Amino acid sequence: MTSDFIASAAQLACLLEASAPKPGNVSPGRDFPDASYPDFLASAAAIGPVFAADLPLGATIHAAIRATSQWTRSNTNLGLVLLLAPLAQAARRSTKPLREALQGVLAATTIDDAREVYAAIRLARPGGLGTAAEEDIAGEPRVSLVEAMRLAADRDSIAAEYVTDYRVTFDIGLPALIAARSHGWLEATVRTFLALLAAVPDTLISRKRGTAVALDVSAQAKRVLSAGPEGRAQFDQRLRADRLNPGTTADLTAAVIYVALLAGAWDTR
C-alpha cells in the first residue's frame, strides 16, 4: 500500500465524515459558532502531507495538528488524527491484516510518542478535557503512549480504542458501515454514526454534561436508527438546542471509514 494511498484515504475519511449530515455535528450548512464546515475541509487537506510521510506515531500526530492549526481557528480534528494515525502506521509498515498490524503499532508506542501527543493535545486545546490525577497532559509523560491512554480509557472512547485494539471501530462500526454501504457514501456514514452512538455513549458529551445525559442521547440514537429523515432532523434539532455534540462518535465514524478504505471493504468498483 503506497504512502499516497494511505494519505488520500485519510483525507477522504475526514471529508466523508464532515460532509455527512450527522445529528448534532457540523456538516454542510450546519456550522457551529466556533467551527464551520470549511474548517473541517481545511483540516482534511492539512493532514494529507503529514500522513504521506514516514514519521514515528507521536510525531505524525503532533505534525498533523500543527499543520491543521495553520488553517483553522479551533480544534477540528484532534480525535480524528489520534484514531487515524495508528491505522496509517499499520497500513504502511506491515503486510499483515490491518487489525493484526495495528496491534503491533500500539504495543510498540513509546514515551517519546506520548510526549509528542501531549504537545499536540495542548496545541489543539480540546474542550471538556479537564485534569487528571495521573499523566495529566499539562506535564511531561512518564509512560508510553498506550499506557497513558489506558489511564484515560474509562472516560474517553478514543483512549479506549488504543487499549482494546480498536474494538468499537472494528466490532461495531465496521459491520454497520458494510451493511449500509449500498446506500452510498453519505447515507452509510450517517447510519454508521447512529449505530455507534446507539451502542456507545459519547464521551465528549459525558465529560461536558454527565453520564446520564450521554446515556439518554444514546437511547435517542437507538430509536432514530429506524426512523426516516424527519426523525433524524428532529434528533439533530434536539441536540443542537441542548448544545450536545456527539463529537467523539464522529471521530470514531471517521476511523471506521478509514479502516474500510484501507482494508478494501468499501470498494465501489
Coordinates of C-alpha atoms in Angstrom, one line a residue:
M1 CA 0.0 0.0 0.0
T2 CA 1.6 3.3 -1.1
S3 CA 2.1 6.3 1.1
D4 CA 0.0 8.4 -1.3
F5 CA -3.0 6.0 -1.0
I6 CA -2.7 6.0 2.8
A7 CA -2.7 9.8 2.9
S8 CA -5.5 10.1 0.4
A9 CA -7.7 7.6 2.2
A10 CA -7.2 9.6 5.5
Q11 CA -8.3 12.8 3.8
L12 CA -11.3 11.1 2.2
A13 CA -12.3 9.6 5.6
C14 CA -12.2 13.0 7.1
L15 CA -14.1 14.6 4.2
L16 CA -16.9 12.0 4.2
E17 CA -17.3 12.2 8.0
A18 CA -17.6 16.0 7.8
S19 CA -19.9 16.0 4.8
A20 CA -22.5 13.6 6.1
P21 CA -25.4 15.2 7.9
K22 CA -24.8 13.5 11.3
P23 CA -27.1 14.7 14.0
G24 CA -25.5 17.2 16.4
N25 CA -22.4 17.7 14.3
V26 CA -21.0 20.2 11.7
S27 CA -22.0 19.4 8.1
P28 CA -22.7 21.5 5.0
G29 CA -25.0 24.4 6.0
R30 CA -24.8 23.4 9.7
D31 CA -21.9 25.2 11.3
F32 CA -21.1 25.8 15.0
P33 CA -20.2 29.2 16.3
D34 CA -16.5 28.2 16.7
A35 CA -16.2 25.7 13.8
S36 CA -17.5 25.7 10.3
Y37 CA -17.8 23.1 7.6
P38 CA -14.9 24.8 5.6
D39 CA -12.8 24.5 8.7
F40 CA -13.2 20.7 8.5
L41 CA -12.4 20.7 4.8
A42 CA -9.2 22.6 5.5
S43 CA -8.3 20.2 8.3
A44 CA -8.7 17.2 5.9
A45 CA -6.4 18.9 3.4
A46 CA -3.9 19.8 6.0
I47 CA -3.2 16.3 7.3
G48 CA -2.5 14.8 3.8
P49 CA 1.2 15.6 3.5
V50 CA 1.8 14.5 7.1
F51 CA 0.1 11.2 6.6
A52 CA 2.2 10.6 3.4
A53 CA 5.4 11.0 5.4
D54 CA 7.0 8.1 7.3
L55 CA 7.2 9.6 10.7
P56 CA 7.0 8.0 14.2
L57 CA 3.5 7.7 15.5
G58 CA 3.7 10.6 18.0
A59 CA 5.5 12.8 15.6
T60 CA 2.8 12.1 13.0
I61 CA 0.0 13.2 15.4
H62 CA 1.8 16.3 16.5
A63 CA 2.7 17.4 13.0
A64 CA -0.8 16.8 11.7
I65 CA -2.3 19.0 14.5
R66 CA 0.4 21.7 13.9
A67 CA -0.5 21.7 10.2
T68 CA -4.2 21.9 10.9
S69 CA -3.7 24.8 13.3
Q70 CA -2.2 26.9 10.4
W71 CA -5.5 26.7 8.5
T72 CA -8.3 26.5 11.2
R73 CA -9.4 28.6 14.2
S74 CA -10.4 25.8 16.6
N75 CA -9.9 22.1 17.4
T76 CA -11.5 20.4 14.4
N77 CA -9.6 17.1 14.2
L78 CA -7.6 16.1 17.2
G79 CA -9.7 13.0 17.8
L80 CA -9.6 12.1 14.1
V81 CA -5.9 12.3 14.0
L82 CA -5.4 10.3 17.2
L83 CA -7.5 7.5 15.7
L84 CA -6.3 7.6 12.1
A85 CA -2.5 7.9 12.7
P86 CA -2.0 4.4 14.2
L87 CA -4.1 2.9 11.4
A88 CA -1.9 4.7 8.8
Q89 CA 1.2 3.3 10.6
A90 CA -0.3 -0.2 10.5
A91 CA -1.1 0.0 6.8
R92 CA 2.4 1.4 5.9
R93 CA 4.6 -0.9 8.0
S94 CA 3.2 -4.4 7.8
T95 CA 1.8 -6.9 5.3
K96 CA -0.3 -8.5 8.0
P97 CA -4.1 -8.0 8.1
L98 CA -4.8 -4.4 9.2
R99 CA -6.0 -5.1 12.8
E100 CA -3.2 -7.5 13.5
A101 CA -0.7 -4.9 12.2
L102 CA -2.4 -2.3 14.3
Q103 CA -1.9 -4.4 17.5
G104 CA 1.8 -4.3 16.8
V105 CA 1.8 -0.5 16.3
L106 CA 0.0 0.1 19.6
A107 CA 2.2 -2.3 21.5
A108 CA 5.3 -0.5 20.3
T109 CA 4.4 3.0 21.4
T110 CA 7.0 4.9 23.5
I111 CA 7.4 7.7 25.9
D112 CA 8.5 9.9 23.0
D113 CA 5.2 9.1 21.3
A114 CA 3.4 10.2 24.4
R115 CA 5.4 13.4 24.7
E116 CA 4.5 14.4 21.1
V117 CA 0.9 13.6 21.7
Y118 CA 0.7 15.6 24.9
A119 CA 2.1 18.6 22.9
A120 CA -0.5 18.0 20.1
I121 CA -3.3 18.0 22.7
R122 CA -2.0 21.2 24.3
L123 CA -1.9 22.8 20.9
A124 CA -5.4 21.7 19.9
R125 CA -6.9 22.8 23.3
P126 CA -9.9 20.4 23.2
G127 CA -13.0 21.3 25.2
G128 CA -14.1 19.4 28.3
L129 CA -10.7 17.8 28.9
G130 CA -10.2 18.8 32.5
T131 CA -7.3 17.5 34.5
A132 CA -6.1 14.0 35.5
A133 CA -4.5 12.7 38.7
E134 CA -2.0 10.7 36.7
E135 CA -0.3 11.6 33.4
D136 CA -2.0 15.0 33.0
I137 CA -1.2 16.4 29.6
A138 CA -0.1 19.7 31.1
G139 CA 3.1 17.9 32.3
E140 CA 5.6 15.5 30.8
P141 CA 4.8 11.8 30.3
R142 CA 6.4 9.1 32.3
V143 CA 4.8 6.2 30.4
S144 CA 4.4 5.1 26.8
L145 CA 1.5 6.4 24.8
V146 CA -0.6 3.3 25.1
E147 CA -0.1 3.3 28.8
A148 CA -1.2 6.9 29.0
M149 CA -4.3 6.0 27.0
R150 CA -5.0 3.2 29.4
L151 CA -5.2 5.7 32.3
A152 CA -7.9 7.7 30.3
A153 CA -9.8 4.8 28.8
D154 CA -12.6 4.8 31.3
R155 CA -13.5 8.4 30.4
D156 CA -12.6 8.7 26.7
S157 CA -13.6 6.4 23.9
I158 CA -10.6 7.3 21.8
A159 CA -8.2 6.4 24.5
A160 CA -10.2 3.1 25.0
E161 CA -9.6 2.2 21.3
Y162 CA -5.9 2.3 21.9
V163 CA -6.1 -0.3 24.6
T164 CA -8.7 -2.6 23.0
D165 CA -7.2 -2.8 19.6
Y166 CA -10.0 -0.6 18.3
R167 CA -12.8 -2.7 19.5
V168 CA -15.6 -0.2 18.7
T169 CA -14.2 0.6 15.3
F170 CA -13.8 -3.0 14.1
D171 CA -16.5 -4.8 16.0
I172 CA -19.4 -2.3 16.0
G173 CA -18.6 0.4 13.4
L174 CA -17.2 -1.6 10.5
P175 CA -20.1 -4.2 10.4
A176 CA -22.6 -1.2 10.4
L177 CA -20.8 0.5 7.6
I178 CA -20.5 -2.6 5.5
A179 CA -24.2 -3.3 6.0
A180 CA -25.1 0.3 4.9
R181 CA -22.6 0.8 2.0
S182 CA -25.1 0.1 -0.7
H183 CA -26.9 3.3 0.3
G184 CA -23.9 5.4 -0.8
W185 CA -21.1 7.3 0.9
L186 CA -23.0 9.8 2.9
E187 CA -26.0 7.7 3.9
A188 CA -23.8 4.9 5.0
T189 CA -21.7 7.3 7.1
V190 CA -24.8 8.6 8.9
R191 CA -26.1 5.1 9.6
T192 CA -22.7 4.1 10.9
F193 CA -22.6 7.2 13.2
L194 CA -26.1 6.4 14.6
A195 CA -25.1 2.8 15.2
L196 CA -22.0 3.8 17.1
L197 CA -23.8 6.4 19.1
A198 CA -26.6 3.9 20.0
A199 CA -24.1 1.4 21.2
V200 CA -21.5 3.6 22.9
P201 CA -22.4 6.7 24.9
D202 CA -20.4 9.7 23.6
T203 CA -17.6 10.5 26.0
L204 CA -17.4 14.2 24.9
I205 CA -21.0 14.6 26.0
S206 CA -20.3 12.6 29.1
R207 CA -17.3 14.8 30.1
K208 CA -19.2 18.0 29.5
R209 CA -22.7 17.2 30.6
G210 CA -22.5 13.9 32.6
T211 CA -23.1 10.2 32.1
A212 CA -26.9 10.4 32.4
V213 CA -27.1 12.8 29.5
A214 CA -24.8 10.8 27.4
L215 CA -26.8 7.6 28.0
D216 CA -30.0 9.5 27.1
V217 CA -28.5 10.6 23.8
S218 CA -27.6 7.0 23.0
A219 CA -31.1 5.9 23.8
Q220 CA -32.4 8.5 21.4
A221 CA -30.0 7.4 18.7
K222 CA -31.2 3.9 19.1
R223 CA -34.7 5.0 18.3
V224 CA -33.6 7.2 15.4
L225 CA -31.8 4.3 13.8
S226 CA -35.0 3.0 12.3
A227 CA -36.5 6.5 11.7
G228 CA -36.6 8.3 8.4
P229 CA -35.2 11.8 7.6
E230 CA -37.8 13.6 9.7
G231 CA -36.8 11.6 12.8
R232 CA -33.1 12.4 12.2
A233 CA -33.9 16.1 11.7
Q234 CA -35.8 16.2 15.0
F235 CA -32.9 14.4 16.8
D236 CA -30.5 16.9 15.3
Q237 CA -32.6 19.9 16.4
R238 CA -32.8 18.5 20.0
L239 CA -29.1 18.0 20.2
R240 CA -28.4 21.5 18.9
A241 CA -31.0 23.1 21.1
D242 CA -29.4 21.4 24.2
R243 CA -25.8 22.1 22.8
L244 CA -25.0 18.4 22.8
N245 CA -22.3 17.5 20.3
P246 CA -21.5 13.7 19.9
G247 CA -18.1 14.7 18.6
T248 CA -16.3 11.6 19.8
T249 CA -18.7 9.4 17.9
A250 CA -18.0 11.5 14.8
D251 CA -14.3 10.8 15.3
L252 CA -15.0 7.0 15.6
T253 CA -17.1 7.2 12.4
A254 CA -14.1 8.6 10.5
A255 CA -11.9 5.8 11.9
V256 CA -14.4 3.2 10.6
I257 CA -14.4 4.8 7.2
Y258 CA -10.6 4.8 7.1
V259 CA -10.5 1.1 8.1
A260 CA -12.9 0.3 5.3
L261 CA -10.9 2.2 2.8
L262 CA -7.6 0.7 3.8
A263 CA -8.9 -2.8 4.0
G264 CA -10.8 -2.6 0.7
A265 CA -14.1 -3.2 2.4
W266 CA -15.6 -0.2 0.7
D267 CA -14.5 -0.8 -2.9
T268 CA -17.1 0.8 -5.2
R269 CA -15.7 -0.7 -8.4

